[in-house]
XYZ file of C-alpha atoms in Angstrom:
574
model
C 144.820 212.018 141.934
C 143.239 209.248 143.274
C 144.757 205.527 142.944
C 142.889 202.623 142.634
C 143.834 198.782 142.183
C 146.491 198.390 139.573
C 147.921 201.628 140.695
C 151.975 201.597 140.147
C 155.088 203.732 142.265
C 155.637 205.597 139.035
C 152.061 206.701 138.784
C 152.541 207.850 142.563
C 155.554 209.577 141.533
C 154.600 211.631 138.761
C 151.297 212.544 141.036
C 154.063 214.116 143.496
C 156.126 215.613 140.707
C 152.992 217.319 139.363
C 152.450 218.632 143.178
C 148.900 217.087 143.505
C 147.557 215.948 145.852
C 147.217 212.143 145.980
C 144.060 209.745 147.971
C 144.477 205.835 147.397
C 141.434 203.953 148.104
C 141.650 199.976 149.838
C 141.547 197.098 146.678
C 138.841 194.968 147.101
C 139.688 191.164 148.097
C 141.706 189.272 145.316
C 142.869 192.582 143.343
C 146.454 194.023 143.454
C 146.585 197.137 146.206
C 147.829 200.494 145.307
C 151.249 201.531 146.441
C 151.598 203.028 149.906
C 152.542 206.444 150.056
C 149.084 208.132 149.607
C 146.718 209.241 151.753
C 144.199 206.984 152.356
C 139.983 206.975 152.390
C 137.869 205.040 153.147
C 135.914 204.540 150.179
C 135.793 207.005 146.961
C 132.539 208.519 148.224
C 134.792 209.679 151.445
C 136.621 212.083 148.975
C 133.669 214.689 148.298
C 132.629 214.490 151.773
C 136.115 215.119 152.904
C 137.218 217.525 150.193
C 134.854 219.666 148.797
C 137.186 221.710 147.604
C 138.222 219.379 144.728
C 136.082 219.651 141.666
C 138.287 217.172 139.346
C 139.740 214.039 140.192
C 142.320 211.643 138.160
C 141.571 208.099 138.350
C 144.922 205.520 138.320
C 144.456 201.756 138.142
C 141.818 199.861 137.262
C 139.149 202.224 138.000
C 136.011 202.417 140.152
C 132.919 200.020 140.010
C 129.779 201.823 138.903
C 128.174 202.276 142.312
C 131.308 203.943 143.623
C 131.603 206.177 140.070
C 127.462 206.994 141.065
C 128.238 208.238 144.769
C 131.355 210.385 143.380
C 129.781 214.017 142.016
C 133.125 215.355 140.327
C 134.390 215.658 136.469
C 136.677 212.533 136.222
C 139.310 211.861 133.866
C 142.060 208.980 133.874
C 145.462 207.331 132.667
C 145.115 204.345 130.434
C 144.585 201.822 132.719
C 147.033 198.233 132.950
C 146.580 194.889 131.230
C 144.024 192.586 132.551
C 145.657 189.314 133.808
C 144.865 186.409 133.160
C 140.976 185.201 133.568
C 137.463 185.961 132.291
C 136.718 189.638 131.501
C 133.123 189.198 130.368
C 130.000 186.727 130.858
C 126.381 186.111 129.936
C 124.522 183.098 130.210
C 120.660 182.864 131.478
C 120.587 182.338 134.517
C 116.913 180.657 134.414
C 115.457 178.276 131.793
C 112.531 175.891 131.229
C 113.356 171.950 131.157
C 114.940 171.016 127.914
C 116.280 174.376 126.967
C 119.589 174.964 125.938
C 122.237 176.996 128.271
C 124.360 179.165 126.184
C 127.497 180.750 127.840
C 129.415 183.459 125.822
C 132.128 185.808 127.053
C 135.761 187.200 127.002
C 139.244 186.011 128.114
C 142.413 188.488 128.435
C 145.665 187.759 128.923
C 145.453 184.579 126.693
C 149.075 183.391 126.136
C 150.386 182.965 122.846
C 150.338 179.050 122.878
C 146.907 179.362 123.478
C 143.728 178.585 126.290
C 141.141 176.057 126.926
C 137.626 177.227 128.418
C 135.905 174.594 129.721
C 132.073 174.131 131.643
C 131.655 171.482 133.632
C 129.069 170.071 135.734
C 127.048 166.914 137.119
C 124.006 167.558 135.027
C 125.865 168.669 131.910
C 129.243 166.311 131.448
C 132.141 168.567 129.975
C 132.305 170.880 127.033
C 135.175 172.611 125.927
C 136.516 175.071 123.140
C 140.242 176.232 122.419
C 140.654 179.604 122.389
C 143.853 180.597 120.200
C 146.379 183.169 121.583
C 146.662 187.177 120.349
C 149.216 186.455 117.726
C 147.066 183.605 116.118
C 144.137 185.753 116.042
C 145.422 188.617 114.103
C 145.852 186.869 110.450
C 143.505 183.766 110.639
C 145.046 181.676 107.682
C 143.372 178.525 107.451
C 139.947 176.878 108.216
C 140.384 176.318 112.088
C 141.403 180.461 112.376
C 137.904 181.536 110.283
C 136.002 179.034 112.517
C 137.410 181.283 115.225
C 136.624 184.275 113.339
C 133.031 183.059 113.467
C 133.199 181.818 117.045
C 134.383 186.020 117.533
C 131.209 187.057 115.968
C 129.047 184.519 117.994
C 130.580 185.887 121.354
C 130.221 189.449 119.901
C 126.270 188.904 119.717
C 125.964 187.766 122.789
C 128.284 190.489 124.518
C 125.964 193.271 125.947
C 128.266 195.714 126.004
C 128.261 198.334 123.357
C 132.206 198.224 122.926
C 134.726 195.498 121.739
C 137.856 195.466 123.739
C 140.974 194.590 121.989
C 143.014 191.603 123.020
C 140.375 189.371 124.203
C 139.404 185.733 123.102
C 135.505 185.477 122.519
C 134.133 181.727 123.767
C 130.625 180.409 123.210
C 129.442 176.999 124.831
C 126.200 175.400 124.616
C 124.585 172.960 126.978
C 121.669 171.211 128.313
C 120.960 170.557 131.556
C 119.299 167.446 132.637
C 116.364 167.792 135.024
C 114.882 170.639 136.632
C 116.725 172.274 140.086
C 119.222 174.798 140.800
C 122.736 173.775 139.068
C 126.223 175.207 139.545
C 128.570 175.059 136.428
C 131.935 174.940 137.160
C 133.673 177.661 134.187
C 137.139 176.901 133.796
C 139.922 178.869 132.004
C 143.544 176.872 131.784
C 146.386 177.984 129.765
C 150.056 176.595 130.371
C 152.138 178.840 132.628
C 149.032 180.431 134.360
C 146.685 179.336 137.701
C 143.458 178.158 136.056
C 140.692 180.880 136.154
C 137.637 178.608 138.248
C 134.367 180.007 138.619
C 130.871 179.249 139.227
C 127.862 179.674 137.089
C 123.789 179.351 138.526
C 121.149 178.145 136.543
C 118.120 177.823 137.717
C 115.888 174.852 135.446
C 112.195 174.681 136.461
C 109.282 172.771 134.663
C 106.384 174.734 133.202
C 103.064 173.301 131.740
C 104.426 172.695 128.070
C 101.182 174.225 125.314
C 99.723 171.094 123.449
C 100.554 170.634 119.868
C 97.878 169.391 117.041
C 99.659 168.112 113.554
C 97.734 167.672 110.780
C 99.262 165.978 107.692
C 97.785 165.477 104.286
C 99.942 162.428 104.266
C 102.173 160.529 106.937
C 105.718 162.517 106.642
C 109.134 161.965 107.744
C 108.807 165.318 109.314
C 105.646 164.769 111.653
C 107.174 161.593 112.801
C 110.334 163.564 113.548
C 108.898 166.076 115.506
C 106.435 163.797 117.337
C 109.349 162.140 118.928
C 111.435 165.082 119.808
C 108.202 166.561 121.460
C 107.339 163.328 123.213
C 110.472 163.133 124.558
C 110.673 167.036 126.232
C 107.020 165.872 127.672
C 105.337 167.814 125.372
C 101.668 166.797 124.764
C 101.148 166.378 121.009
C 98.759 164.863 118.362
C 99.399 163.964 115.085
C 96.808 163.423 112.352
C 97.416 162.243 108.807
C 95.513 161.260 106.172
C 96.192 158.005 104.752
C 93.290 157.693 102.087
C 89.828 159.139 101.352
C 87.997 159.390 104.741
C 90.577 157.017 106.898
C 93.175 159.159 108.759
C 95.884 157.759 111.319
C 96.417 159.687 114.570
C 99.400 158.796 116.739
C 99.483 161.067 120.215
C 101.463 161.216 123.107
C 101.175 163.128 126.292
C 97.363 163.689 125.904
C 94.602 161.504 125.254
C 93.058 160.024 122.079
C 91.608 162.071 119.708
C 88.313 161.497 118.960
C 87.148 160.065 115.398
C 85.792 162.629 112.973
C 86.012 166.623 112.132
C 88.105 168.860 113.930
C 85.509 171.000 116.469
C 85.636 173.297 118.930
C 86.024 171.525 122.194
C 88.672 169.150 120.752
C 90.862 172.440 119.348
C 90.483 173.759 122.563
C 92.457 170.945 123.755
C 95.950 172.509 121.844
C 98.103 175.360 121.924
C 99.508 175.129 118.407
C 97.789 174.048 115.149
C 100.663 173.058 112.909
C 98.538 171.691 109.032
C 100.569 171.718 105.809
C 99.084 173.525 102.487
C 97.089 170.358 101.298
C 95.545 169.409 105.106
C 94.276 173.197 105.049
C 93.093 172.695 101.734
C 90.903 169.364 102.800
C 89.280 170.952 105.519
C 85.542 171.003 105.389
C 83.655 174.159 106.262
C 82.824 173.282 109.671
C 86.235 172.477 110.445
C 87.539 175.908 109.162
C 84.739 177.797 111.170
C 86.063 176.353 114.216
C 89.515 176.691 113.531
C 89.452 180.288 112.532
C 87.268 180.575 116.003
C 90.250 178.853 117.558
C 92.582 181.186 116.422
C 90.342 184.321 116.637
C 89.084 183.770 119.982
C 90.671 181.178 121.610
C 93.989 182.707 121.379
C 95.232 179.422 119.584
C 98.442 179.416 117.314
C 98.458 177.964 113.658
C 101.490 177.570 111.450
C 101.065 176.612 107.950
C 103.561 175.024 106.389
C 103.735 176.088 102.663
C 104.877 173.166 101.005
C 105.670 174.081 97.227
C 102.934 176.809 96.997
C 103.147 179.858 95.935
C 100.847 181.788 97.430
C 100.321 180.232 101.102
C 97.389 181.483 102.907
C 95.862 180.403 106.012
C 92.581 181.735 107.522
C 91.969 184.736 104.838
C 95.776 186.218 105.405
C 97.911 185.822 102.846
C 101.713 185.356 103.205
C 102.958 186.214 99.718
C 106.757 185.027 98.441
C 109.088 185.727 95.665
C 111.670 183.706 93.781
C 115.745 184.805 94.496
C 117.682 185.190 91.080
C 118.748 182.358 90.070
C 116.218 179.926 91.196
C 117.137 176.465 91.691
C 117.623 175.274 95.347
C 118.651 177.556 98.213
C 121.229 176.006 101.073
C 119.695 177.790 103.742
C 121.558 178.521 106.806
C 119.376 179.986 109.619
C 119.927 182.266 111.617
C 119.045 181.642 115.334
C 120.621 184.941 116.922
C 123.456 183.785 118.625
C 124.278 181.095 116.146
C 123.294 179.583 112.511
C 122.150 176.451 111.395
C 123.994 173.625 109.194
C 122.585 174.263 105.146
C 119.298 172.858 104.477
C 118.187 172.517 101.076
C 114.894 174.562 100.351
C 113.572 175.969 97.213
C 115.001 179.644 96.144
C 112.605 181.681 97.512
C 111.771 184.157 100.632
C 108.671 185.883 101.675
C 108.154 189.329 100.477
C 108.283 191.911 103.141
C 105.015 193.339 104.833
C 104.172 195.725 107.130
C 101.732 193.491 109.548
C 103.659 190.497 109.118
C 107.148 189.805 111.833
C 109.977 187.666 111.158
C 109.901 184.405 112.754
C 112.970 182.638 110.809
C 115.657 184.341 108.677
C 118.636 182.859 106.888
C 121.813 184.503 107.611
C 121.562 186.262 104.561
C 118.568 188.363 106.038
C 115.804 186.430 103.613
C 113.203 185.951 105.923
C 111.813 182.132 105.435
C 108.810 182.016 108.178
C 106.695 185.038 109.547
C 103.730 185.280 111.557
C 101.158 188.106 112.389
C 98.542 188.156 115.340
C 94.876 187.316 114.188
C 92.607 188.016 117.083
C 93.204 186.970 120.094
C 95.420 183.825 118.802
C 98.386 184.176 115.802
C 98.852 182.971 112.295
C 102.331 182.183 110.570
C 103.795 180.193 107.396
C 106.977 178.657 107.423
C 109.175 177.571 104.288
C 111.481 175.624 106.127
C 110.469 172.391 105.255
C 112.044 168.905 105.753
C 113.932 169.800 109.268
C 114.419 165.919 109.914
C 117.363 166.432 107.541
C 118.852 168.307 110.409
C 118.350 164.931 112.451
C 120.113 162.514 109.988
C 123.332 165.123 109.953
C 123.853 164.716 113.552
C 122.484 168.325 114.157
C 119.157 167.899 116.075
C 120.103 170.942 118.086
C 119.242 172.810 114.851
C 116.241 170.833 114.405
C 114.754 171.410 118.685
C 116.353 175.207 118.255
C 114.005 175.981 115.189
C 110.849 174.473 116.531
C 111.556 175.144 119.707
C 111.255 179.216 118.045
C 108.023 178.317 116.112
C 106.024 176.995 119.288
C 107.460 179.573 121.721
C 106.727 182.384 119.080
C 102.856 180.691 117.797
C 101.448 178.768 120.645
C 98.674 179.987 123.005
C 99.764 183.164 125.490
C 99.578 182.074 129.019
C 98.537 184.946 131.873
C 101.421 186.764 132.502
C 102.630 185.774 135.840
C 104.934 187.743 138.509
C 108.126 187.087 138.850
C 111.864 187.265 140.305
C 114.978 188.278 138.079
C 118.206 188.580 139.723
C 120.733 191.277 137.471
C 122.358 189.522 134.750
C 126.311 188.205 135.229
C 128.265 187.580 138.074
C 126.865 188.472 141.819
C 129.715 188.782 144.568
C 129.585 189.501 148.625
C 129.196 193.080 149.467
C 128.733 194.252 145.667
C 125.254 195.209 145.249
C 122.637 193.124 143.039
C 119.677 194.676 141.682
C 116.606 192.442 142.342
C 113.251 193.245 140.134
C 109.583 191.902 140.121
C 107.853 191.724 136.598
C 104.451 191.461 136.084
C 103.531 192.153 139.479
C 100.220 194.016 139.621
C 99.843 194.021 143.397
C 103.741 193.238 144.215
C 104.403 192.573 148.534
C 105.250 195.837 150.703
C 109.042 194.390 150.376
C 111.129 191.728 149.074
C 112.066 189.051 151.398
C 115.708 187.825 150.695
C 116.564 184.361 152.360
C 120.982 184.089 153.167
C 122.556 180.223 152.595
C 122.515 180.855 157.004
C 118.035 180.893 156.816
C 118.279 184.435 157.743
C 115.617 186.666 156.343
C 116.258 190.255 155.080
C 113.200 192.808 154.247
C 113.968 195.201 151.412
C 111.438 197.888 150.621
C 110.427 197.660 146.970
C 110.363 200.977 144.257
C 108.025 201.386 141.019
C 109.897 201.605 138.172
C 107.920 205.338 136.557
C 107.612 204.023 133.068
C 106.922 200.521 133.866
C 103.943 200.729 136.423
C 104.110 196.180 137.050
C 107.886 196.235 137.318
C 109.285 196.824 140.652
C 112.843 196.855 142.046
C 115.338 196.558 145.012
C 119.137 197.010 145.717
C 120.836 194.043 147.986
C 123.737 193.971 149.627
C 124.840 190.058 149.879
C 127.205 189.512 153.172
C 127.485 185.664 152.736
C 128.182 183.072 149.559
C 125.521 180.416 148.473
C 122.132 180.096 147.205
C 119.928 183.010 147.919
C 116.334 182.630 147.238
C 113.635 185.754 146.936
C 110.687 185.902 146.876
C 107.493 183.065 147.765
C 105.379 180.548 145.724
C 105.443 180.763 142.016
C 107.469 184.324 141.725
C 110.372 183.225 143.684
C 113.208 182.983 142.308
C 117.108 181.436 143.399
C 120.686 183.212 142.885
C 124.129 182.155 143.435
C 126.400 184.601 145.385
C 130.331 184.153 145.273
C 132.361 184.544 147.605
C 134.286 188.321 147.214
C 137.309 187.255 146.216
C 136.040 185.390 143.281
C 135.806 186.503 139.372
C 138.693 189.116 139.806
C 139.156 189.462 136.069
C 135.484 190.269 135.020
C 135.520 193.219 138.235
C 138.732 194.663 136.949
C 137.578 195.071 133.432
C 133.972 195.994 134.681
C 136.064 198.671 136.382
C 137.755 199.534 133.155
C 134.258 200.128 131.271
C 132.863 201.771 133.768
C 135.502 204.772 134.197
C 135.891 205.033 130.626
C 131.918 205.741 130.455
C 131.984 208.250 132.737
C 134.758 209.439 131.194
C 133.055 209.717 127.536
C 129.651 211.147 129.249
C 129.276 214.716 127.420
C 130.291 217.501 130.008
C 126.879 218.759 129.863
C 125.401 215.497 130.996
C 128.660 214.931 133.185
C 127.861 215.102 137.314
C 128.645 218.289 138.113
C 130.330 218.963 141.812
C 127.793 220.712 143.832
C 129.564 223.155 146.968
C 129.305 220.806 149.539
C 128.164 222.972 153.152
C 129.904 221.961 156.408
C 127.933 222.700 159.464
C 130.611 224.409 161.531
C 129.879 224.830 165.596
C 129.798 228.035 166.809
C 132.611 229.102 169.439
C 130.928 228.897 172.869
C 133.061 231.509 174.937
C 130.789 234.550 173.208
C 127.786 232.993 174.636
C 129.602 232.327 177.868
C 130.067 235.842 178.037
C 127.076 237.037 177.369
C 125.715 234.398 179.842
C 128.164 235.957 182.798
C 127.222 239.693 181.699
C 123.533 239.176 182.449
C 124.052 237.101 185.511
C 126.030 239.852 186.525
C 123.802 242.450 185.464
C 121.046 240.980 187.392
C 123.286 240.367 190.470
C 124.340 244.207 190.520
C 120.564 245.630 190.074
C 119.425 243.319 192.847
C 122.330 244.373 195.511
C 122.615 248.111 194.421
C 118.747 248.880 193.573
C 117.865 247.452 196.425
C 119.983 249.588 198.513
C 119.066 252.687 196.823
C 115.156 251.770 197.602
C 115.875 251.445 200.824
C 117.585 255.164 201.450
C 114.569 256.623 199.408
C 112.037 254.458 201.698
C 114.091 256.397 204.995
């Protein structure tokens, strides 16, 4: 048996009962200690070194963390392991994002009380945002609207949860924020329940600025929408032109961010100019022929985006591809609520309709119902898409412009011009603590450095050789061992990136149930996939005293043959 943090006296005692032989290994800082009365290791990697002789081991506690499970080659099985106390058990949130981005943060909380929880994240460039999380009892039979809102908030947190399981007993939270500015930013996440110490720990997010890709709009008429969009754009320093036609040969362009656009046709060098060609179905449609050439030639072999926004047609089609729909039963008007992933979007009123399905053409937008309302497909070196979503600046008006920056925030990233892929830094997702080990990885590197160079809060450097990743020839990777708290940065120039180590004693919660998952995985591993305990071979010294005798035999050997033989040599010689 082997006891781990969380470990009780009676778990000891029926070890000794069973006549088994019991190791306890040290709790790490902040977690309750095994009781005393075992023999103790050093580490669970100690055990196989120490005792080859065992070949399957019974965890008690918490568990081991995954590195210790990878350095321990035995069958493992294991009691059911204690409640979590109080605090967060799981985490994700991105730890780097472009300027004007949202932040999303969804986990887990255990031990919630029945009276309920508050999770909070604060921070200078964010204000406060909170969410009440409702105790176990409350969330068994949700009977009234405030219990299904947390019945949605659960399947929110369960989307963003990376873990292939759903533990029982544990509140799901989502909070979204936006930081102001670029920099590095610590978010103070907060868990307070009456009757419990609050549960304080830090989040890292890392906002940088990147060139933003230029957006043409070109309008058949001035719209509500255009305007909308122009000033959301303007305002995330976005460079964008709009163009709409207010009669016969007399357009009006507004732009901001990038200069004036010159009077006349659309040509080559002033598409060139944009990332992203956005033109409703009548602005296509009053395109001269010159106009299209060079637009398709955008598109083709520029690399530039276009989205066409169908309008009320039928059949949209934009540069020869065709994006074909169908009416839903029923007709009338549709309250579409898209789906963005890890949330949905308030109703929007659209016609009853949804593009057919198509092999060469991807979803860009869905509803939650799975009716896909915007695709795209590449064309060339650039991309073409049509949207149905139309009249967005409703989202505005409702008080729900995160909606409205969410959705075309999608559209530009998913449409606008590809920019070289460059190299870059990624620290592992979730929490990183002192001496736990954080896997560091360079993407897109085609000639990465000899080594990673790691700069500690103290300015001291640390060289880590780098390895290839075998089925990803441009990723490469390291394994760091952090031995102080702070900002860590890796990495130089435009690759580098910056991490947040706490301190080891921090986020006590999310390592016991990370030690929970982890034992029960190796647990459920198949046996013929399990590690399998190889004999482990002791050099053992050989016992001198043989070779000392051997040693004195010849010395006296030689010692004889020289006194005797040459006494008998000298009798012959006479």
């Amino acid at each position: 048996w082997l006891l781990t943090s969380g470990a009780t006296t009676a778990e000891l005692g029926a070890a000794a009962a069973a006549g088994a032989p019991v190791w306890a290994i040290p709790s790490a800082a902040g977690e309750p200690a095994p009781p005393a009365g075992a023999a103790e290791l050093p580490d669970a990697a100690s055990l196989a070194r120490l005792h080859p002789e065992v070949s399957r081991l019974r965890v008690v506690g918490y568990g081991l963390a995954p590195w210790e499970l990878a350095e321990l080659p035995l069958a493992v099985a294991a009691s059911s392991p204690p409640p979590l106390p109080f605090g967060i058990t799981r985490v994700v949130w991105p730890r780097r994002v472009l300027a004007g981005e949202t932040v999303e943060v969804g986990g887990l909380a255990a031990g919630i009380p029945a009276s309920g929880a508050t999770v909070r994240l604060v921070g200078p460039a964010i204000g406060e945002v909170s969410l009440r999380l409702a105790g176990a009892s409350a969330r068994e039979v949700p009977a009234s609207p405030a219990a299904e809102a947390h019945e949605e908030s659960t399947r929110l947190a369960d989307a963003a949860d990376e873990s292939p399981t759903r533990v029982a007993d544990q509140a799901p939270f989502r909070l979204r924020v936006e930081p102001r500015g670029p920099g590095h930013h610590l978010f103070e996440l907060r868990l307070e329940a009456s009757g419990h110490r609050a549960s304080v720990e830090q989040l890292d997010v890392e906002v940088v600025s990147e060139a933003p890709p230029a957006v043409l709009w070109l309008d058949a008429a001035p719209t509500v929408e255009g305007r909308e969009v122009k000033r959301w754009l303007a305002a995330a320093g976005v460079p964008f032109a709009w163009r709409a036609q207010v009669s016969r040969g007399i357009a009006r362009d507004e732009v901001a961010g990038t200069p004036p656009l010159p009077r006349g046709p659309l040509t080559a060098a002033l598409l060139d100019r944009f990332d992203l060609v956005v033109v409703d179905a009548r602005a296509l449609a009053g395109l001269g022929a010159g106009e299209r050439a060079a637009l398709a030639a955008a598109v083709r072999e520029k690399g530039v985006g276009l989205l066409l926004r169908a309008g009320d047609s039928t059949l949209p089609s934009a540069l020869g591809v065709g994006f074909p729909t169908r009416a839903l039963p029923g007709g009338g008007e549709l309250a579409a609520r898209l789906d963005f992933g890890g949330g949905e979007s308030a109703p929007l009123a659209l016609p009853a309709r949804e593009l057919a399905p198509a092999e060469i053409h991807a979803p860009l937008v869905a509803d939650r119902a799975g009716r896909t309302l915007a695709a795209w497909r590449p064309l060339g070196a650039g991309a073409v898409g049509v949207s149905l979503v139309n009249d967005t600046w409703r989202w505005v008006l409702a008080g729900r412009g995160n909606d409205h920056r969410h959705y075309w925030r999608r559209v530009v990233a998913a449409l606008a011009r590809r920019t070289p892929p460059q190299a870059r830094w990624e620290a592992a997702p979730g929490p990183l603590l002192v001496d736990s080990p954080i896997t560091l990885t360079l993407a897109g590197g085609a000639t990465p450095p000899s080594a990673a160079r790691i700069a500690a809060p103290s300015r001291n450097v640390v060289t880590i050789p780098l390895r290839q990743d075998a089925e990803e020839p441009t990723r490469w990777s390291t394994t760091f061992w952090p031995r102080e708290p702070g900002w860590h940065s890796v990495g130089e120039g435009a690759a580098a990136t910056s991490f947040w180590v706490a301190p080891g004693n921090h986020w006590t919660t999310w390592r016991l149930a990370a030690r929970q998952e982890a034992t029960a995985a190796r647990i459920a591993t198949p046996p013929s996939a399990a590690h399998v305990a190889e004999p482990v071979r002791r050099r053992v010294p050989i016992p001198r005293w043989p070779l000392f005798l051997l040693l004195l035999a010849a010395l006296a050997t030689l010692w004889a043959d020289e006194q005797f033989g040459a006494r008998i040599s000298d009798r012959a010689a006479a």
